[in-house]
Tab-separated table of C-alpha atoms and ligand atoms in Angstrom:
chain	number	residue	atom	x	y	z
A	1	UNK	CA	167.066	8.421	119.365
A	2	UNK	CA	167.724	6.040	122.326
A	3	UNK	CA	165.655	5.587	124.709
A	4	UNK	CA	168.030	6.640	127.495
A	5	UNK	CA	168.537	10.055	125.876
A	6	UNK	CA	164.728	10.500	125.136
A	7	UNK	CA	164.111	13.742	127.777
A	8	UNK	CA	167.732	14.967	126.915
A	9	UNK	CA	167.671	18.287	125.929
A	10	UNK	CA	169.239	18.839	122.535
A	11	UNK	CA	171.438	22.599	123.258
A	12	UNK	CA	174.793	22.311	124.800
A	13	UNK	CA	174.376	25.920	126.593
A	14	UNK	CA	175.286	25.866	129.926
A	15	UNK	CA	174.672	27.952	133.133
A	16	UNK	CA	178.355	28.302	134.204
A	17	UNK	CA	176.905	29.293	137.684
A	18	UNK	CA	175.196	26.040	138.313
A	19	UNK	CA	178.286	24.073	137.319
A	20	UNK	CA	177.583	20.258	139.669
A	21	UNK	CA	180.124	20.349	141.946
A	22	UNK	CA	182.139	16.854	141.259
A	23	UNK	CA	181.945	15.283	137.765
A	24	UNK	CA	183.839	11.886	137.586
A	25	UNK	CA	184.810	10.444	133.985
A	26	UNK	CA	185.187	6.999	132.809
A	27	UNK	CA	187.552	7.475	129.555
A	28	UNK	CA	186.506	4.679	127.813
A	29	UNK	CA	187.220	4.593	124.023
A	30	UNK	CA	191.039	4.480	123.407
A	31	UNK	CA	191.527	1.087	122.497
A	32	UNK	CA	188.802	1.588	119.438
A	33	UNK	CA	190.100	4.942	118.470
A	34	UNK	CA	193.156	3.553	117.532
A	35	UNK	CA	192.014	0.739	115.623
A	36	UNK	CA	189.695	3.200	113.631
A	37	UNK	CA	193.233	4.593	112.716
A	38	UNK	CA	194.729	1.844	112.141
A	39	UNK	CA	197.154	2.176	115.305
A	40	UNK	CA	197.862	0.345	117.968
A	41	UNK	CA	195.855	0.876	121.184
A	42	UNK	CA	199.048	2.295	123.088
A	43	UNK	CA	198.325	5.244	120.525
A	44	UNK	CA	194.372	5.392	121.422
A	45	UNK	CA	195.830	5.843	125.507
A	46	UNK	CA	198.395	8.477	124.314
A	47	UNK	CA	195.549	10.514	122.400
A	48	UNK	CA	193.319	9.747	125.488
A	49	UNK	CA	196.077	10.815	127.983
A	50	UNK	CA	195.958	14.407	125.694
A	51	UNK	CA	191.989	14.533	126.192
A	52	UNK	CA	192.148	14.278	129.688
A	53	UNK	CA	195.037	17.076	130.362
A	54	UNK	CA	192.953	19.042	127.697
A	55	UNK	CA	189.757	18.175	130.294
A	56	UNK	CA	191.124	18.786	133.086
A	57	UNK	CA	192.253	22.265	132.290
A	58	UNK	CA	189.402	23.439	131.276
A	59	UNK	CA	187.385	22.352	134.102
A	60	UNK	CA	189.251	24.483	136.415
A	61	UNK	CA	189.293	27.195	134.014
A	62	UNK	CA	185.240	27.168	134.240
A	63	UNK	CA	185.776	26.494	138.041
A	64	UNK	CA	184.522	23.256	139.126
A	65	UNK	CA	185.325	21.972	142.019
A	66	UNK	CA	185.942	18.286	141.545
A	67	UNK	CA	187.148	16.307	138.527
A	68	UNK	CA	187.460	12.427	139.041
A	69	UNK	CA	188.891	9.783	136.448
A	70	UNK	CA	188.903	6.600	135.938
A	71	UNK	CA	192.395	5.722	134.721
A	72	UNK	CA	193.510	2.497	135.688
A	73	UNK	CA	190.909	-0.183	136.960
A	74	UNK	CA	191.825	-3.333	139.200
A	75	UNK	CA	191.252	-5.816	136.396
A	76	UNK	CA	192.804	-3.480	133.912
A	77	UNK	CA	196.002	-5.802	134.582
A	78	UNK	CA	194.350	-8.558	132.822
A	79	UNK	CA	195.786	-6.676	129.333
A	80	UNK	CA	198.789	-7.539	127.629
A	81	UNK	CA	202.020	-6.634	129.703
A	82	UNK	CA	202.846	-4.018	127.018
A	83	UNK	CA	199.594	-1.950	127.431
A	84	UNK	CA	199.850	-1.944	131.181
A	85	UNK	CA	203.629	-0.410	130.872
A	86	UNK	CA	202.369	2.057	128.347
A	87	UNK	CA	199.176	3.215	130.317
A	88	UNK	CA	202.190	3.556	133.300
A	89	UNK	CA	204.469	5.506	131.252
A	90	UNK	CA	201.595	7.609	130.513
A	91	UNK	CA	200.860	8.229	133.922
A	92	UNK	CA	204.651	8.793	134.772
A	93	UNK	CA	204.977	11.514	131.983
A	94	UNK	CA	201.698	13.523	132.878
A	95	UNK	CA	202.725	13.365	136.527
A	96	UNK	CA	206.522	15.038	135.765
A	97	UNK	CA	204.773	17.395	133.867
A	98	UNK	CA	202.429	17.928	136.343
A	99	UNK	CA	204.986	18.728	138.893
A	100	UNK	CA	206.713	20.663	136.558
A	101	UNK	CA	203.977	23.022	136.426
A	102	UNK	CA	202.212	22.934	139.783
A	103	UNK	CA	203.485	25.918	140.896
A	104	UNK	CA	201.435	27.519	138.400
A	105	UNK	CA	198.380	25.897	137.707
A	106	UNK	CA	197.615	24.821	141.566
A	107	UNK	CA	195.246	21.915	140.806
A	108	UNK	CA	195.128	19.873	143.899
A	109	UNK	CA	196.077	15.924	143.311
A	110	UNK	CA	194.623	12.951	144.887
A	111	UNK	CA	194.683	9.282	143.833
A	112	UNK	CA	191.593	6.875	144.541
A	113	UNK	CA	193.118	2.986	144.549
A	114	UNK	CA	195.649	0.794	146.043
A	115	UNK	CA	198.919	2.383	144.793
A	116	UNK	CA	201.296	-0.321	146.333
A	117	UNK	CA	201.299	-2.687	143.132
A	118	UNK	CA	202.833	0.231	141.611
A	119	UNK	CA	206.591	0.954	140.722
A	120	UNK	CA	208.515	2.380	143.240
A	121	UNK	CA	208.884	5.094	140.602
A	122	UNK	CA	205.494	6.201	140.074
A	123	UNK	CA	204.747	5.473	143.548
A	124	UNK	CA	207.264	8.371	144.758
A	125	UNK	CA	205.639	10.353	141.974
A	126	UNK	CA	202.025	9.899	143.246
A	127	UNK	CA	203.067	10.693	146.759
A	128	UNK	CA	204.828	13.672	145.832
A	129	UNK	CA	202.563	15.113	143.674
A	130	UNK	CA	199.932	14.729	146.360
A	131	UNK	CA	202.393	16.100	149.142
A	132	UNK	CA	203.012	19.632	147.002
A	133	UNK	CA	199.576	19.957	145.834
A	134	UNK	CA	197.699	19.159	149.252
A	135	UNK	CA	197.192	22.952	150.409
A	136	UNK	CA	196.095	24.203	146.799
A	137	UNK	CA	192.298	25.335	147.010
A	138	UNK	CA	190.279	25.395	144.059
A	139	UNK	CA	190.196	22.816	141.601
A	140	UNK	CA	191.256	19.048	143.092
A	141	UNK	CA	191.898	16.262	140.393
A	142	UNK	CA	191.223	12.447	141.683
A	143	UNK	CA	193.101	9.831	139.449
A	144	UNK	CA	191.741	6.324	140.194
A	145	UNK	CA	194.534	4.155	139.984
A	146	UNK	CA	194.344	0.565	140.487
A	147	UNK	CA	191.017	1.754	141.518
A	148	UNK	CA	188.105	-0.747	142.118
A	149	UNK	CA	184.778	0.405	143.475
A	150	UNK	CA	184.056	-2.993	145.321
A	151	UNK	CA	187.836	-3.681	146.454
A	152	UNK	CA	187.363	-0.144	148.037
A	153	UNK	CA	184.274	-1.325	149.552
A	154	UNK	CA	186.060	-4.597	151.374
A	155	UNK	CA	189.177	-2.405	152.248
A	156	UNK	CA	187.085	0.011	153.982
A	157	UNK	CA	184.779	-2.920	155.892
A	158	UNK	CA	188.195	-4.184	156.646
A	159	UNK	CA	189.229	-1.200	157.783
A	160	UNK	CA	186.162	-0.660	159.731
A	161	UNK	CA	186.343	-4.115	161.878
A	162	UNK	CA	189.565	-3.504	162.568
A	163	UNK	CA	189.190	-0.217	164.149
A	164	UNK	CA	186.020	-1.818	166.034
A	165	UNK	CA	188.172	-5.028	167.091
A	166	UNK	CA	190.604	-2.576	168.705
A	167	UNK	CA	187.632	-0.276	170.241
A	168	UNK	CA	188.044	2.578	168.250
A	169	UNK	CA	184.824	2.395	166.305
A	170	UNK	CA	181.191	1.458	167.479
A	171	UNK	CA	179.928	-1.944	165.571
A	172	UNK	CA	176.662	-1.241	166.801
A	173	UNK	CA	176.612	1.960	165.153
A	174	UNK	CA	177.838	3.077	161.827
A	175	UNK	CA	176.553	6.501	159.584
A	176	UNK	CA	176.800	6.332	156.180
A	177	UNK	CA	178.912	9.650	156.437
A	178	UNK	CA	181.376	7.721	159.325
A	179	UNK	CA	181.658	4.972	156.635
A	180	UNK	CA	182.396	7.132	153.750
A	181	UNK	CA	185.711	8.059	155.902
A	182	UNK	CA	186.858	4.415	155.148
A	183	UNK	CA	187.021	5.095	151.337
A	184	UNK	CA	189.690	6.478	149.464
A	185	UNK	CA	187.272	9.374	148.438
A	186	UNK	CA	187.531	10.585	152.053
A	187	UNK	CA	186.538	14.175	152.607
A	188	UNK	CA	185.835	14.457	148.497
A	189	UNK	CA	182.239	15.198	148.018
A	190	UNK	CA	179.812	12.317	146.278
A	191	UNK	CA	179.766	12.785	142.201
A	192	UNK	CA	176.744	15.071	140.925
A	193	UNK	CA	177.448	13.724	137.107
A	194	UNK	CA	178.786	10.504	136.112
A	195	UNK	CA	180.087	10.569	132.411
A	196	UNK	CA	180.916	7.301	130.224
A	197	UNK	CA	182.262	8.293	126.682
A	198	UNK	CA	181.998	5.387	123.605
A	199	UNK	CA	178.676	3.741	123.608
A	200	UNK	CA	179.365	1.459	126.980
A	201	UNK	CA	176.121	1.866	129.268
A	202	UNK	CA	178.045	0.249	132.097
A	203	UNK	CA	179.692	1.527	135.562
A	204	UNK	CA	182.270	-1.243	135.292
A	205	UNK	CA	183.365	-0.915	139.388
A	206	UNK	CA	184.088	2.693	139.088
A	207	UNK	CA	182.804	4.534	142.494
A	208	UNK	CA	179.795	2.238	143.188
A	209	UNK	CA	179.470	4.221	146.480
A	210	UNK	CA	179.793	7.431	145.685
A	211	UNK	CA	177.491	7.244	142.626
A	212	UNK	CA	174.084	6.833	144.092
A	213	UNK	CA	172.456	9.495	143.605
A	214	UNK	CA	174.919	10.812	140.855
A	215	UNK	CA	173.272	11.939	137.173
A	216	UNK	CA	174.538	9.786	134.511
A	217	UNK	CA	175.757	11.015	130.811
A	218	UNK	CA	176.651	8.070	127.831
A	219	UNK	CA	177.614	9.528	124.910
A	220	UNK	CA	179.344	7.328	121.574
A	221	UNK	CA	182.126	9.714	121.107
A	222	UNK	CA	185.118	7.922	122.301
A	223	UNK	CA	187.104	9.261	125.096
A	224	UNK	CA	190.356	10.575	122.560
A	225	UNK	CA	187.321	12.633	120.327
A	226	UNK	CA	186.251	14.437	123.597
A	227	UNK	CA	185.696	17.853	123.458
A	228	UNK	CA	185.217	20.912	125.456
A	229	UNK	CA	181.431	20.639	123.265
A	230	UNK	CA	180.783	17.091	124.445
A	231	UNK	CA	181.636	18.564	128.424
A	232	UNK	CA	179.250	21.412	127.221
A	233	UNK	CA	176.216	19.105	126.449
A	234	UNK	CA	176.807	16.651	129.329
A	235	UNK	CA	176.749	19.678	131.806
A	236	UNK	CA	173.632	20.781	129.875
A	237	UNK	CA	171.905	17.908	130.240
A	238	UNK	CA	172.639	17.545	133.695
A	239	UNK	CA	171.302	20.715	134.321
A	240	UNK	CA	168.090	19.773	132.579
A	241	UNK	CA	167.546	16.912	135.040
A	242	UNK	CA	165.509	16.921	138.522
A	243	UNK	CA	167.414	15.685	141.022
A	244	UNK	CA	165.362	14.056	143.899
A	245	UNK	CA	167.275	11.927	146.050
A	246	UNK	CA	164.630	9.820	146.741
A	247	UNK	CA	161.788	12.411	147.493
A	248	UNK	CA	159.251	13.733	145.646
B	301	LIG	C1	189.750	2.600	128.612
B	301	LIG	O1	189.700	2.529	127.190
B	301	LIG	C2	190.950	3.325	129.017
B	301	LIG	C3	191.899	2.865	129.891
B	301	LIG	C4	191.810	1.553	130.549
B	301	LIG	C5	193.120	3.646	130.185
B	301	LIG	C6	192.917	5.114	130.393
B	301	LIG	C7	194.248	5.748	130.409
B	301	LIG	C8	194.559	6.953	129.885
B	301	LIG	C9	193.561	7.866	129.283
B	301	LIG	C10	195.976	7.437	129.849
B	301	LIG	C11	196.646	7.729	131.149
B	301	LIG	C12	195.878	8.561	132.104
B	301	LIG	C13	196.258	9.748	132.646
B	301	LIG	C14	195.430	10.289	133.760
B	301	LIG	C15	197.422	10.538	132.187
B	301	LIG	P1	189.860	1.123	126.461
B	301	LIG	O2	191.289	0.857	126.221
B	301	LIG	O3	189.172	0.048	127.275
B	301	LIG	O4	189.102	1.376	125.131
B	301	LIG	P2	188.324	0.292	124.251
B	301	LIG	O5	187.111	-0.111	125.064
B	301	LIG	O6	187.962	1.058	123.028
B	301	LIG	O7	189.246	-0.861	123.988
């Protein structure tokens, strides 16, 4: 067994009353699902698009708080023009649907990343679904999109000397908590669980802030094979670890 998965405990039962709070997903894996299949990798986003609705509904049917993805990195642009538009169709579809349907399932919707690179289109469609679903309690959904952990970073240091260049913030003194206001995960607690799917053991720029003290979880199964079973033994395992935050 890997070394990284040495004190990992083996059962997939979980205590469904000591759910972490925020779990945050890379779905990494599409691309070589596909090509298992013999498809193209468009088809490997599709089936991964499925997973995460799948995913996402059942983590506000078990009631956690917080689900964040990574869908869309800042140097995901460097792929062929034809991936990009199909990874934006994707998103265009699940967001109609989600509209469609808010009304009823009430999941709140945020979006971590610079959305102006965007189509007008899916623009509009971000910003709406975020208007309708802002007063829904419960469950809230955080789609990174055009997301980058360190181009958050600089836009909130930006962000920061401005607002002390026009006296509005203190450059003498800054709290981490007063900082984390600069981010685009603004008021959303930090992750308690980290999960990468596919064999990667890498956070490739995906919330290098808020993942400090978060618990991580690699597993090979590729993101489009991910189950309801593979959330069960991450949460498990989580709930195996001690948590220290730097103490004893
Ligand atoms: C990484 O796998 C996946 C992506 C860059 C795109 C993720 C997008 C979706 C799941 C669909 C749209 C999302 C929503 C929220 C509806 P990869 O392509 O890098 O896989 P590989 O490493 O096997 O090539």
């Amino acid at each position: 067994m890997p070394l990284f998965r040495r004190k990992e405990q083996p059962s997939a039962e979980v205590d469904f009353t000591k759910l972490p709070r925020h779990i945050a997903i890379i779905m990494d894996g599409n691309g070589r699902w596909a090509k298992k299949r013999g498809l193209p990798r468009t088809a490997g986003h599709a089936a991964g698009a499925e997973t995460f609705r799948s995913i996402a509904t059942y983590c506000k049917e078990i009631g956690l708080d917080y689900l964040t993805v990574y869908a869309f990195s800042t140097e995901n642009w460097k792929r062929p023009a034809e991936e990009v538009s199909a990874i934006m169709g994707l998103l265009k579809k699940y967001l109609l649907e989600a509209i469609g349907q808010m009304e009823r399932d009430k999941v709140k919707m945020e979006f971590f990343g610079d959305l102006s690179p965007l189509t007008p289109e899916l623009r509009e469609l971000c910003q709406r679904t975020r208007e309708i679903s802002k007063h829904y309690e419960g469950c809230q959904v955080n789609i990174c999109l055009n997301y980058g952990g360190r181009d958050e970073l600089m836009r909130g240091a930006m962000a920061y000397a401005k607002d002390c260049a026009e006296g509005k913030a203190d450059p003498n003194h800054l709290t981490q908590e007063q900082f984390g206001q600069y981010l685009f995960s603004k008021g959303v607690p930090d992750p308690d669980l980290v999960i990468r799917p596919s064999g990667e053991l890498r956070l490739s720029n995906f919330l290098l802030w808020q993942s400090a003290y978060a618990e991580f979880y690699f597993t090979d199964v590729l993101w489009p094979d991910f189950s309801k079973e593979e959330l069960h033994k991450a949460i498990a395992a989580y709930q195996h670890r001690s948590r220290r935050f730097g103490g004893v």
